[in-house]
PDB file of C-alpha atoms in Angstrom:
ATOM      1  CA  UNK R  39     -11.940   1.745   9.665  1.00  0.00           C
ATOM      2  CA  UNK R  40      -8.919   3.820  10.627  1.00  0.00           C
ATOM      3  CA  UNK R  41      -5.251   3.328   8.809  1.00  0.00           C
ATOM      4  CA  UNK R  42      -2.490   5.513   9.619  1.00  0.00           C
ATOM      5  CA  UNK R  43       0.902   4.852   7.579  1.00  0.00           C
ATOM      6  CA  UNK R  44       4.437   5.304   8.688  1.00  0.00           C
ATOM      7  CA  UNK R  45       7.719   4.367   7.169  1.00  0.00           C
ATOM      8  CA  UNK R  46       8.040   6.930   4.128  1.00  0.00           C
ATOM      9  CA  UNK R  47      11.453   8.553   3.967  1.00  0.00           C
ATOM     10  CA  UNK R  48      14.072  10.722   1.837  1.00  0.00           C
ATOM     11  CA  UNK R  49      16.176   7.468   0.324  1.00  0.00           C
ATOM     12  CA  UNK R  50      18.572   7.029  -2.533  1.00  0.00           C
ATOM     13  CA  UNK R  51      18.047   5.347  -5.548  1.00  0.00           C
ATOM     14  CA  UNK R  52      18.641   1.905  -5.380  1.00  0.00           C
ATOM     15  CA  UNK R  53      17.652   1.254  -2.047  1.00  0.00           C
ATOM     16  CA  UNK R  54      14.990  -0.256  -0.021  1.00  0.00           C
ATOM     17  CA  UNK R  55      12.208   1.084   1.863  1.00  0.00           C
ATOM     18  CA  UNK R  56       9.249  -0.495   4.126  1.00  0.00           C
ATOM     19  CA  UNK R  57       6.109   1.638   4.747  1.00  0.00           C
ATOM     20  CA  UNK R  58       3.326   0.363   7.047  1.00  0.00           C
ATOM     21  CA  UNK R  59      -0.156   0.796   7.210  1.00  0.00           C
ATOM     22  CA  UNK R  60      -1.709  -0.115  10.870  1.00  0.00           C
ATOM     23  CA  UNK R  61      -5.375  -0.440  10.711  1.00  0.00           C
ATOM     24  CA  UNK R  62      -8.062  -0.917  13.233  1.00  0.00           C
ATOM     25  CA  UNK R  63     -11.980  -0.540  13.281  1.00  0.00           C
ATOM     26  CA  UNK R  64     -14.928  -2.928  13.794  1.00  0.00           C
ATOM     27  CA  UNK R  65     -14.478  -6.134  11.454  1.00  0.00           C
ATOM     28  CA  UNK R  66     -11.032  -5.619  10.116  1.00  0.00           C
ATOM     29  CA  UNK R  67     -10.512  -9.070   9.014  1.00  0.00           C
ATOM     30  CA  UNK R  68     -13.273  -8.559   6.260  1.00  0.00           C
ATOM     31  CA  UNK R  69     -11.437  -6.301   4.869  1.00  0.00           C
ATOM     32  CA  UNK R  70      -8.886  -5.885   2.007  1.00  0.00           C
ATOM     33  CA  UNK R  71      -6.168  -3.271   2.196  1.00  0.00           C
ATOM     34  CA  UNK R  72      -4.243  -1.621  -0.639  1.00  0.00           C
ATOM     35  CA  UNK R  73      -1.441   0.941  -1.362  1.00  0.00           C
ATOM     36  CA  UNK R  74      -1.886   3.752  -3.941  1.00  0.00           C
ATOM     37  CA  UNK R  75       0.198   6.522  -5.015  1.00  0.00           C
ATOM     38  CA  UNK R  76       0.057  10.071  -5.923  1.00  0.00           C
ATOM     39  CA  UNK R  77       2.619  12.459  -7.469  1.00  0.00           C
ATOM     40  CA  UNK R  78       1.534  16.506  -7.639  1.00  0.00           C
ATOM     41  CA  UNK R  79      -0.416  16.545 -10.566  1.00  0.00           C
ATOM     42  CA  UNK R  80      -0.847  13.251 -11.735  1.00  0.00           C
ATOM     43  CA  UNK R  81      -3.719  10.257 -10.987  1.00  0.00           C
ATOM     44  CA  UNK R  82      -3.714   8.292  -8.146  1.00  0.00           C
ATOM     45  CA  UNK R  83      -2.758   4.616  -8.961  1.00  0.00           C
ATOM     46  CA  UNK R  84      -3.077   1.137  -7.227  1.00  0.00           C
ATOM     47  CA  UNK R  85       0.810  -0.105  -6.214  1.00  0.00           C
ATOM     48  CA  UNK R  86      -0.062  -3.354  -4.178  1.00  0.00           C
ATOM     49  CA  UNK R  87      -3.153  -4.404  -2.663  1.00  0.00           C
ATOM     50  CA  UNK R  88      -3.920  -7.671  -0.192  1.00  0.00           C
ATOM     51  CA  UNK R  89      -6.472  -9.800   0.517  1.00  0.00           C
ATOM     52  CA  UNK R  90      -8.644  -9.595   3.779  1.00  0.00           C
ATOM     53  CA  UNK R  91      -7.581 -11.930   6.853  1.00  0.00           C
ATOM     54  CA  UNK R  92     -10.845 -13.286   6.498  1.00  0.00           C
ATOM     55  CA  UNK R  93     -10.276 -14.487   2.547  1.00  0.00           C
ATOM     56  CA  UNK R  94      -7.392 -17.172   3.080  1.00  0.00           C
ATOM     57  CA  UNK R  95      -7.312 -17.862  -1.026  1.00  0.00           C
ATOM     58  CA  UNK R  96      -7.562 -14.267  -1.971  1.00  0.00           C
ATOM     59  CA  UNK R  97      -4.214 -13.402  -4.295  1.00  0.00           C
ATOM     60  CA  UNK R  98      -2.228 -10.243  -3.643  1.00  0.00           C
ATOM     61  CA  UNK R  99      -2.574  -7.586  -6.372  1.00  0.00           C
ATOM     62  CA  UNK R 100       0.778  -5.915  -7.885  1.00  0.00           C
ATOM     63  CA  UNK R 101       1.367  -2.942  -9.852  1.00  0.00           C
ATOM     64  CA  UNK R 102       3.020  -5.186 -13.608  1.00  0.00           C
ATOM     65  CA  UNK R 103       5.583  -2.279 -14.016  1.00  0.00           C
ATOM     66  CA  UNK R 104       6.706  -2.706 -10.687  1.00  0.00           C
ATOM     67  CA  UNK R 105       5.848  -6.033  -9.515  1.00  0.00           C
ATOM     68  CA  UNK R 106       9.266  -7.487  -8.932  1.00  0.00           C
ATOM     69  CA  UNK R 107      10.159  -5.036  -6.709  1.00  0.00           C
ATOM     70  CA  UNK R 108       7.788  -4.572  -4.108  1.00  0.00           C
ATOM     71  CA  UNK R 109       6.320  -7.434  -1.400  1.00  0.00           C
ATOM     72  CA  UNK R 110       3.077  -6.671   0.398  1.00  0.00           C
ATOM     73  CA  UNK R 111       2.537  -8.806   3.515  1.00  0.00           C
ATOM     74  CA  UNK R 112       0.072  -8.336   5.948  1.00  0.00           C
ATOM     75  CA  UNK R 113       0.692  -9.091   9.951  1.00  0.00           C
ATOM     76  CA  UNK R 114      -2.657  -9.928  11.303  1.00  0.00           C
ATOM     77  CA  UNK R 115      -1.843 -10.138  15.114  1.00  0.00           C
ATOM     78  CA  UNK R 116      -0.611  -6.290  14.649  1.00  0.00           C
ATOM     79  CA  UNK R 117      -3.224  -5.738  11.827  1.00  0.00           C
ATOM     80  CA  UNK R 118      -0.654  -4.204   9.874  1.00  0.00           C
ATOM     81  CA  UNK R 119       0.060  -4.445   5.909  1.00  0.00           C
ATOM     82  CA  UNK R 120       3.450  -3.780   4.972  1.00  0.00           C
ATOM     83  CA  UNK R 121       4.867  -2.346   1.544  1.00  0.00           C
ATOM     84  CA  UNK R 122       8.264  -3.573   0.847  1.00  0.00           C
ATOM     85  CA  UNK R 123      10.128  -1.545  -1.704  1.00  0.00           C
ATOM     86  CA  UNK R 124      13.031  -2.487  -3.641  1.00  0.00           C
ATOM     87  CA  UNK R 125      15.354  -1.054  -5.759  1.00  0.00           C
ATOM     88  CA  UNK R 126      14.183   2.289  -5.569  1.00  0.00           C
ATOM     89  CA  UNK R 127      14.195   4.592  -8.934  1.00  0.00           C
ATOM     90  CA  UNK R 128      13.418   8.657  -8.394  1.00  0.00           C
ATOM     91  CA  UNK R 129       9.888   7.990 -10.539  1.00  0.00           C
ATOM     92  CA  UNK R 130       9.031   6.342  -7.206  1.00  0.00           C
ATOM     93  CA  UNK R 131       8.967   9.860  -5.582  1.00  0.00           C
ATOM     94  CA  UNK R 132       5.231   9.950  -4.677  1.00  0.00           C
ATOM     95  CA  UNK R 133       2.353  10.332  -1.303  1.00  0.00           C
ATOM     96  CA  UNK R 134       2.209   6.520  -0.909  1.00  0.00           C
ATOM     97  CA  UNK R 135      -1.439   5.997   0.777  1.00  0.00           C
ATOM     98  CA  UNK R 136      -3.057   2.888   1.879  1.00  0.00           C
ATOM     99  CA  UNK R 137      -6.995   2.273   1.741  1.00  0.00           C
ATOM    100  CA  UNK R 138      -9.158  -0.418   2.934  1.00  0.00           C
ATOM    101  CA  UNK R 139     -12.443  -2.033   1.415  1.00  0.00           C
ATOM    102  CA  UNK R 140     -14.731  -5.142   1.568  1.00  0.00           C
ATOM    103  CA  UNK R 141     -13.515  -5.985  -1.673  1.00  0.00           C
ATOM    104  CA  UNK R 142     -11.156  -9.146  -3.307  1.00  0.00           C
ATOM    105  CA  UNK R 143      -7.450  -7.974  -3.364  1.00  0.00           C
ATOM    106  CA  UNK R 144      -7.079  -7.149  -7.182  1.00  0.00           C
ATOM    107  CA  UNK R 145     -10.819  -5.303  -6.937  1.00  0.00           C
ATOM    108  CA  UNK R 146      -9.507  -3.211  -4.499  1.00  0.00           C
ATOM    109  CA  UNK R 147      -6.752  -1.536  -6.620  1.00  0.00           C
ATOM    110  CA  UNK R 148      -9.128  -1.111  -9.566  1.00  0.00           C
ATOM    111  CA  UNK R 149     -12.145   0.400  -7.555  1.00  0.00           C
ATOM    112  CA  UNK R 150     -10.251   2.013  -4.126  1.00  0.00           C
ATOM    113  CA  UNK R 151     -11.284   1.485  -1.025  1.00  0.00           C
ATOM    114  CA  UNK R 152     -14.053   3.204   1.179  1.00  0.00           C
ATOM    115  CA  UNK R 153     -11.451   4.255   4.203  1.00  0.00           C
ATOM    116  CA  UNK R 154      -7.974   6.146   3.836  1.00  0.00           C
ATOM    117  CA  UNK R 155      -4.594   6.777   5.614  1.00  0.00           C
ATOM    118  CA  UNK R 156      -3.204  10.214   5.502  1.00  0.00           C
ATOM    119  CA  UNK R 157      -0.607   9.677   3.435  1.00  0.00           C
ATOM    120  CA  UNK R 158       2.821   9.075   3.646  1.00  0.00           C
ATOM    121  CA  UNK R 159       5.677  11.028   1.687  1.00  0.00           C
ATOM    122  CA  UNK R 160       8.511   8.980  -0.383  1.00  0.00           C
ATOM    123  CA  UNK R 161      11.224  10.940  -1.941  1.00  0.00           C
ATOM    124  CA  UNK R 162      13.852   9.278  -4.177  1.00  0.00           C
ATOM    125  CA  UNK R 163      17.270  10.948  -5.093  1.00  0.00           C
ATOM    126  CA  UNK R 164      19.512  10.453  -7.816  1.00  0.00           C
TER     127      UNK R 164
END
């Protein structure tokens, strides 16, 4: 599985911010995909994960300090998952990577996938 992310960007606080994750490999559709971030120094942790095209009942996984301000969506005719960001606050200033696994959506933030993007820088100013 290959993902390579786009999208991050130097934005101000308060606004919005999409970041994209195009994937492709051998049986995509079996597999979940998830976004994590990392600031210098600090743990990686899950932000949003989704299902796999494949699992049609399988519930997307949010971040609860930031849940009502992000959307993950996933495009599968341009096997893309997308990372909407709202409101952005300068904690958000992070390498925003996204992973894939053969995992349920909210397994895949706790456990991280098997395949990774390269990583994707978000900076948020005052």
């Amino acid at each position: 599985l290959r993902l390579v992310e786009s999208g991050g960007a130097f934005v101000q606080a308060g606004r919005s911010l999409r970041l994209s994750c195009s994937v492709s490999g051998r049986s995509v559709e079996h597999y979940a995909i998830g976004w994590f971030r990392q600031a210098p120094g600090k743990e990686r942790e899950a932000v949003s994960c989704t299902g796999a095209e494949a699992a049609t009942s399988d519930s997307p996984y949010y971040k609860d300090s930031i849940k009502g301000r992000l959307t993950i969506s996933r495009d599968n005719a341009k096997i893309t998952v997308y990372l909407q960001m709202y409101g952005l606050i300068p904690e958000g200033t992070d390498v925003y990577s996204c992973t894939g696994g053969p995992h349920q959506a909210n397994a895949l933030c706790i456990v991280e996938g098997d395949y990774w993007g390269q990583g994707n820088q978000v900076t948020v100013s005052t």
